[in-house]
XYZ file of C-alpha atoms in Angstrom:
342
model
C 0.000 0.000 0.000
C 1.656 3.752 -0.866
C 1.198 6.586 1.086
C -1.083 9.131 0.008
C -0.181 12.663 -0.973
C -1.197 13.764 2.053
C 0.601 11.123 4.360
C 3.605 12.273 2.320
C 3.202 15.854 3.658
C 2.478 14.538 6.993
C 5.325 12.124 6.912
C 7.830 14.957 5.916
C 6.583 16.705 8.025
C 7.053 14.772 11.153
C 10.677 13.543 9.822
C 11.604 17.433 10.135
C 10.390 17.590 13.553
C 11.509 14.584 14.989
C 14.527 13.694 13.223
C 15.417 17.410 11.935
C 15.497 18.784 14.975
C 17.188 16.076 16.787
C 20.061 15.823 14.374
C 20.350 19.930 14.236
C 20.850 20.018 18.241
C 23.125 16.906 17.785
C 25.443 18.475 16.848
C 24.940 21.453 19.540
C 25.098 18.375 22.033
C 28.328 17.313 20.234
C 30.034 20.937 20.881
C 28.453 21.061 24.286
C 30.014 18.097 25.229
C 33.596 19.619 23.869
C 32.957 22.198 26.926
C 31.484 20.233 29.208
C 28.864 21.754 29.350
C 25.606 19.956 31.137
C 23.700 18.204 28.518
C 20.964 16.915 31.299
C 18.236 18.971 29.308
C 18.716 17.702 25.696
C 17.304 14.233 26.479
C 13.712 15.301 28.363
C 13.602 18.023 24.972
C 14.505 14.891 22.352
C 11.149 12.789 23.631
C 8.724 15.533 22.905
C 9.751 15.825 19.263
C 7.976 12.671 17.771
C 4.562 13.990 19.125
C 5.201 17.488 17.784
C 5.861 16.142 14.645
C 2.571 14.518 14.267
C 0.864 17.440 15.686
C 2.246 20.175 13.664
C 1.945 17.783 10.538
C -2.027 17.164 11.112
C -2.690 21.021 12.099
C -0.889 22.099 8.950
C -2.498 19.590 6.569
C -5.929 19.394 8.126
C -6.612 23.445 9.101
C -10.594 22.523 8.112
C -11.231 19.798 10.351
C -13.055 21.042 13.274
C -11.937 17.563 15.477
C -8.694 18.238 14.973
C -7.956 18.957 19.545
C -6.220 22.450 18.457
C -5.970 23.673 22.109
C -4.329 20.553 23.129
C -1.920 20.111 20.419
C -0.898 23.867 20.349
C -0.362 23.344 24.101
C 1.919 20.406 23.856
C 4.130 22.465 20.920
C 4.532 25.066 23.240
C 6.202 22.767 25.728
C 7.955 21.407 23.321
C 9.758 25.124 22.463
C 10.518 26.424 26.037
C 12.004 22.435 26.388
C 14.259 23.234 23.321
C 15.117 26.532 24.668
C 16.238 24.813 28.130
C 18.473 22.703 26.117
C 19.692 25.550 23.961
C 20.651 27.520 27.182
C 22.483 24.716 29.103
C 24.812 25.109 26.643
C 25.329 28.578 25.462
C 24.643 30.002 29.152
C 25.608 27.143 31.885
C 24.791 28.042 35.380
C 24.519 25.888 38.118
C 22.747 26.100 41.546
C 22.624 24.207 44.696
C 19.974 21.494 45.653
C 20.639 19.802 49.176
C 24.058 19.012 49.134
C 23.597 18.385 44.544
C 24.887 20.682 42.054
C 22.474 21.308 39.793
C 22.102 23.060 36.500
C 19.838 25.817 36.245
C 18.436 24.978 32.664
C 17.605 21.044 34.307
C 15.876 23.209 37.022
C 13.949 24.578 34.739
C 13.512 21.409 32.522
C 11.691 19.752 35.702
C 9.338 22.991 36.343
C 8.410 22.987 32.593
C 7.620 19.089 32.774
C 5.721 19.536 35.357
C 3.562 22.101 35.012
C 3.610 21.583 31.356
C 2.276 18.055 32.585
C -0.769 19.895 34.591
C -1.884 22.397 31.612
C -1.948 18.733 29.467
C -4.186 16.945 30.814
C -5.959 20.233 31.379
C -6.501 20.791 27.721
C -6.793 16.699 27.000
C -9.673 16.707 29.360
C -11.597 19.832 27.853
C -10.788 18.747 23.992
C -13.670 16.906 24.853
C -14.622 12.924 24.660
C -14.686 12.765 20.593
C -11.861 14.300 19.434
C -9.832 12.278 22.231
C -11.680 9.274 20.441
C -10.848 10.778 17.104
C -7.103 11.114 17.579
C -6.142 8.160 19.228
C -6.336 10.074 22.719
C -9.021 7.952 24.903
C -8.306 5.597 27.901
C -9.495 2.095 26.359
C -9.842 -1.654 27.357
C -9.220 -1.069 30.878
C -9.308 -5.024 32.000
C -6.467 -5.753 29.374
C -4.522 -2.362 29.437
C -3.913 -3.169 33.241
C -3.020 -6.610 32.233
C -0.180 -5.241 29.762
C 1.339 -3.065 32.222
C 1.434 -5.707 35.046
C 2.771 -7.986 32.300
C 5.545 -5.518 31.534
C 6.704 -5.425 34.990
C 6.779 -8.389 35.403
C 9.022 -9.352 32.172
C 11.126 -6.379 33.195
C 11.707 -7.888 36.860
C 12.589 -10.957 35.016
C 15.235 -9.318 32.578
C 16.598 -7.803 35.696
C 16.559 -10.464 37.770
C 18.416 -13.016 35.368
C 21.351 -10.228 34.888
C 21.115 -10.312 38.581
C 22.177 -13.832 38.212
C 24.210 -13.883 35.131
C 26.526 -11.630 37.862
C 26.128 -14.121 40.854
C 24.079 -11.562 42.569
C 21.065 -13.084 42.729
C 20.540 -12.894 46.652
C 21.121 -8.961 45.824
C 18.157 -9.350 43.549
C 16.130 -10.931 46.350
C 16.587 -8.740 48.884
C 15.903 -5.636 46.795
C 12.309 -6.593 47.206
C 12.390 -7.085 51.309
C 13.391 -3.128 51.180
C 11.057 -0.609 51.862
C 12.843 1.963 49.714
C 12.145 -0.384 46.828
C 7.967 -0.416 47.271
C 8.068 3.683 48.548
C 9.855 3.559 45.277
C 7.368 2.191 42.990
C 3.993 4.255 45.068
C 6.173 7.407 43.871
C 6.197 6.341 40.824
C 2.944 5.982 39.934
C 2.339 9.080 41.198
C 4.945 11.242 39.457
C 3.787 9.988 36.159
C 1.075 12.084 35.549
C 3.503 14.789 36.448
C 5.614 14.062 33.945
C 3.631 12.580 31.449
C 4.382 15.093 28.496
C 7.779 13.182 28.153
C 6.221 9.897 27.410
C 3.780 10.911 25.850
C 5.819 12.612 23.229
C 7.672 9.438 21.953
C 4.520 7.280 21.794
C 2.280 9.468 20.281
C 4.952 9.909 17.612
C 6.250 5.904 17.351
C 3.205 4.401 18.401
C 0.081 6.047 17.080
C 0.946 7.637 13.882
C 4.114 6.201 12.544
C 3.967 2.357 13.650
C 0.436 1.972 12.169
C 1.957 3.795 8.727
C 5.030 1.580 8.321
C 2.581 -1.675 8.678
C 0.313 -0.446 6.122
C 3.258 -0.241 4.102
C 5.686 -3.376 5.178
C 2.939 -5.169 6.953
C 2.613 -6.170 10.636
C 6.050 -7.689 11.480
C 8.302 -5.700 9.282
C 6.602 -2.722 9.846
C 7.381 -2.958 13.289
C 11.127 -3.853 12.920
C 11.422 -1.023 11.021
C 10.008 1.360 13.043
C 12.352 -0.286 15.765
C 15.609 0.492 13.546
C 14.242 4.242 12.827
C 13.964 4.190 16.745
C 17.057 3.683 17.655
C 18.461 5.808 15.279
C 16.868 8.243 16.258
C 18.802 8.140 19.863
C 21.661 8.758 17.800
C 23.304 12.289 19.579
C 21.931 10.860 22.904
C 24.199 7.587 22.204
C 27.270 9.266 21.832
C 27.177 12.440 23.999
C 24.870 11.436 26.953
C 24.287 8.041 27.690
C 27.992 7.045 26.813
C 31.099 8.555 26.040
C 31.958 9.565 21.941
C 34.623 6.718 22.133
C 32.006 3.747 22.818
C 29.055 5.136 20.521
C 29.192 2.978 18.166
C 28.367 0.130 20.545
C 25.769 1.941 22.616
C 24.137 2.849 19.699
C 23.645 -0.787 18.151
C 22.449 -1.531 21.461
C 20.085 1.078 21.909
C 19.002 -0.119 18.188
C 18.882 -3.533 19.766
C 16.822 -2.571 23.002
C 14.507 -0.489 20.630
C 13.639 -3.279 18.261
C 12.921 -5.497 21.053
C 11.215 -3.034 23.117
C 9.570 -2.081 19.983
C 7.785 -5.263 19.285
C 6.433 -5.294 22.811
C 4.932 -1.595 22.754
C 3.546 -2.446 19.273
C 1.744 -5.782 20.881
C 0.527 -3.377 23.973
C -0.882 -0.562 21.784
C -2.568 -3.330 18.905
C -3.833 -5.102 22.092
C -5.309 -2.721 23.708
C -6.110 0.035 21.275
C -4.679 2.338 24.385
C -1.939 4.705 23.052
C -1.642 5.490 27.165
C -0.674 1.914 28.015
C 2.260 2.666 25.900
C 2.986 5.171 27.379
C 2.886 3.944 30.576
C 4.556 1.034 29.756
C 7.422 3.544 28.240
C 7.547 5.220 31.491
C 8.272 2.428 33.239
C 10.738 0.832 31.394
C 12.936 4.360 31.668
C 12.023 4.723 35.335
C 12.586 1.064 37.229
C 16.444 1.579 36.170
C 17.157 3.261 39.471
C 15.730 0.974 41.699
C 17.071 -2.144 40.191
C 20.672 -1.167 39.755
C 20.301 0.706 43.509
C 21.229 4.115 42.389
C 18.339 6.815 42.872
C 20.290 9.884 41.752
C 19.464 11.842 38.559
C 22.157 11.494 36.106
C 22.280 6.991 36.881
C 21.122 6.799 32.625
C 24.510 9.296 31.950
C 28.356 8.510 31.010
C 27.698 4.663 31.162
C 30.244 2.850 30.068
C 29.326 -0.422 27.550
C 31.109 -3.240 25.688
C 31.233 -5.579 22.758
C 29.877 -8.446 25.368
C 27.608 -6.219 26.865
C 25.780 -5.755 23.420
C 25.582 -10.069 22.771
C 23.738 -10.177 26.525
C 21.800 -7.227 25.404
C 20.238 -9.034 22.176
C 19.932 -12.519 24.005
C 17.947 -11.185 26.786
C 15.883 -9.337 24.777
C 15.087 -11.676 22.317
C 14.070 -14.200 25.131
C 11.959 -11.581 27.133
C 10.553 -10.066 24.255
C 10.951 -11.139 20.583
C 8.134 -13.802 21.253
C 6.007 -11.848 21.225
C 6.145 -10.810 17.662
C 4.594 -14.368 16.481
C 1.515 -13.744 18.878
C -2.318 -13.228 17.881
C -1.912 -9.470 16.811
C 0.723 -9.462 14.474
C -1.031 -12.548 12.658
C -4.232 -10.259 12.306
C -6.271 -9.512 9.130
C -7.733 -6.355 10.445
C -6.918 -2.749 8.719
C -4.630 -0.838 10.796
């Protein structure tokens, strides 16, 4: 099936916005990190890019459709600028203030103030867009019984990933007692509760992967290779993250074929979730958690635990084989044998 003329404009579109823009800052990142400058904001800016791509491609190729949830999508663009402007100004104007006995840089400061109250003024404007254009754009809480059921199912496969490199270490017992600790369960309550605080971030990639561009690529390559695609294009899109956050320049080459690795995996789980359910917010939740159980099962709470990691070759063969047993099963299920139109 090809893409109509208008899905080409829409599709351009979103590759300026979430690619373009990624890519142009990239390279900011890449002369930021010649300074040493704090780079803390560019990551929480990069996830809100998919979603404004999709918005800003369906407001300027549908202006007569009165469903189209205006308020709500101008809203989230908005975010989306002051977030780039954070990132913009951690670099060209780094300051730093102190938080307890943490440095911390202003423009991350500000990062967590704009996420937050951005986060509020969202599901303001989701909630007044009214219940059919949230049905109309993907935007409504479905299938409750089975979107619960994904989550719990996600946590559970995560725990298990965890808990077998737990073992692969000969820490196992570690792994065991991590769950008699009350820090671990205050932990996950928190959690819960600072997601609709900080929703915007989440919501940004999956509204971008999820809803509009995963559905595209399967109309095009079908259900499986769609999704594999998408999962490359994913990755790839983590590129200037890979090499000037997460990791140092020197191994980002490896991160990144592991980040392609995670995200094709990770990928075909999301995809199952969101053709499962319907529920674009399972996926995000599910996103959310994947991101956010890091700190409590490696034991390190602080801020910057995803930055400077340090990765190799072997660490990229445990990567795959992990994933593929946690998660690549899941691409020969029910919903990826479908017949329905996406």
């Amino acid at each position: 099936m090809r893409f109509s003329e208008t899905e080409k404009k829409q599709l351009i579109i979103f590759a300026a916005v979430a690619y373009g823009i990624t890519y142009v800052l990239g390279l900011l990142m890449w002369y930021g990190n010649s300074t040493g400058a704090d780079l803390s904001a560019f990551p929480n800016a990069q996830m809100l890019y998919p979603a404004a791509g999709v918005m800003l491609a369906y407001l300027l190729t549908r202006r007569g459709d009165r469903k189209v949830p205006r308020l709500f999508y101008v809203t989230f663009l908005v975010i989306t600028v002051l977030m780039i402007l954070c990132a913009l100004g951690s670099v060209f104007m780094p300051q730093s203030i102190q938080a307890g006995q943490m440095e911390m840089s202003v423009w991350m400061a500000l990062v967590q103030v704009v996420l937050i109250l951005g986060s509020i003024v969202f599901w303001i404007t989701l909630l007044i867009s009214g219940k059919e254009r949230r049905e109309a754009w993907g935007l409504r809480w479905k299938n409750w019984k089975k979107s619960v059921l994904c989550m719990l199912l996600f946590f559970a496969l995560y725990s298990l990933r965890m808990g077998i490199s737990y073992a692969l270490g000969g820490q196992i017992g570690e792994f065991a007692r991590l769950w008699t600790q009350p820090s671990t369960w205050l932990y996950l309550v928190t959690l819960i509760v600072n997601f609709f605080l900080v929703v915007v971030a989440f919501f940004g990639e999956e509204y971008g992967w999820r809803y509009y561009l995963q559905p595209l690529l399967q109309r095009r390559f079908g259900l499986r290779k769609g999704v594999l695609l998408l999962g490359v294009i994913w990755g790839l899109w983590h590129l200037p993250l890979d090499f000037f956050y997460y990791t140092t320049p020197d191994m980002g080459v490896i991160y990144l074929l592991s980040q392609i690795v995670t995200c094709v995996f990770m990928g075909i789980f999301l995809a199952y979730v969101y053709m499962k359910t319907k529920n674009i917010w399972v996926a995000v939740a599910v996103h959310y958690m994947n991101n956010n159980l890091i700190p409590m099962f490696v034991g390190d709470y602080s801020a910057d635990v995803l930055q400077g990691q340090t990765i190799y070759w072997g660490d990229l063969l445990v990567s795959l084989i992990l994933n593929l047993v946690i998660f690549g099963w899941f691409l020969f299920l029910k919903p990826f044998r479908s017949k329905e139109k996406l």
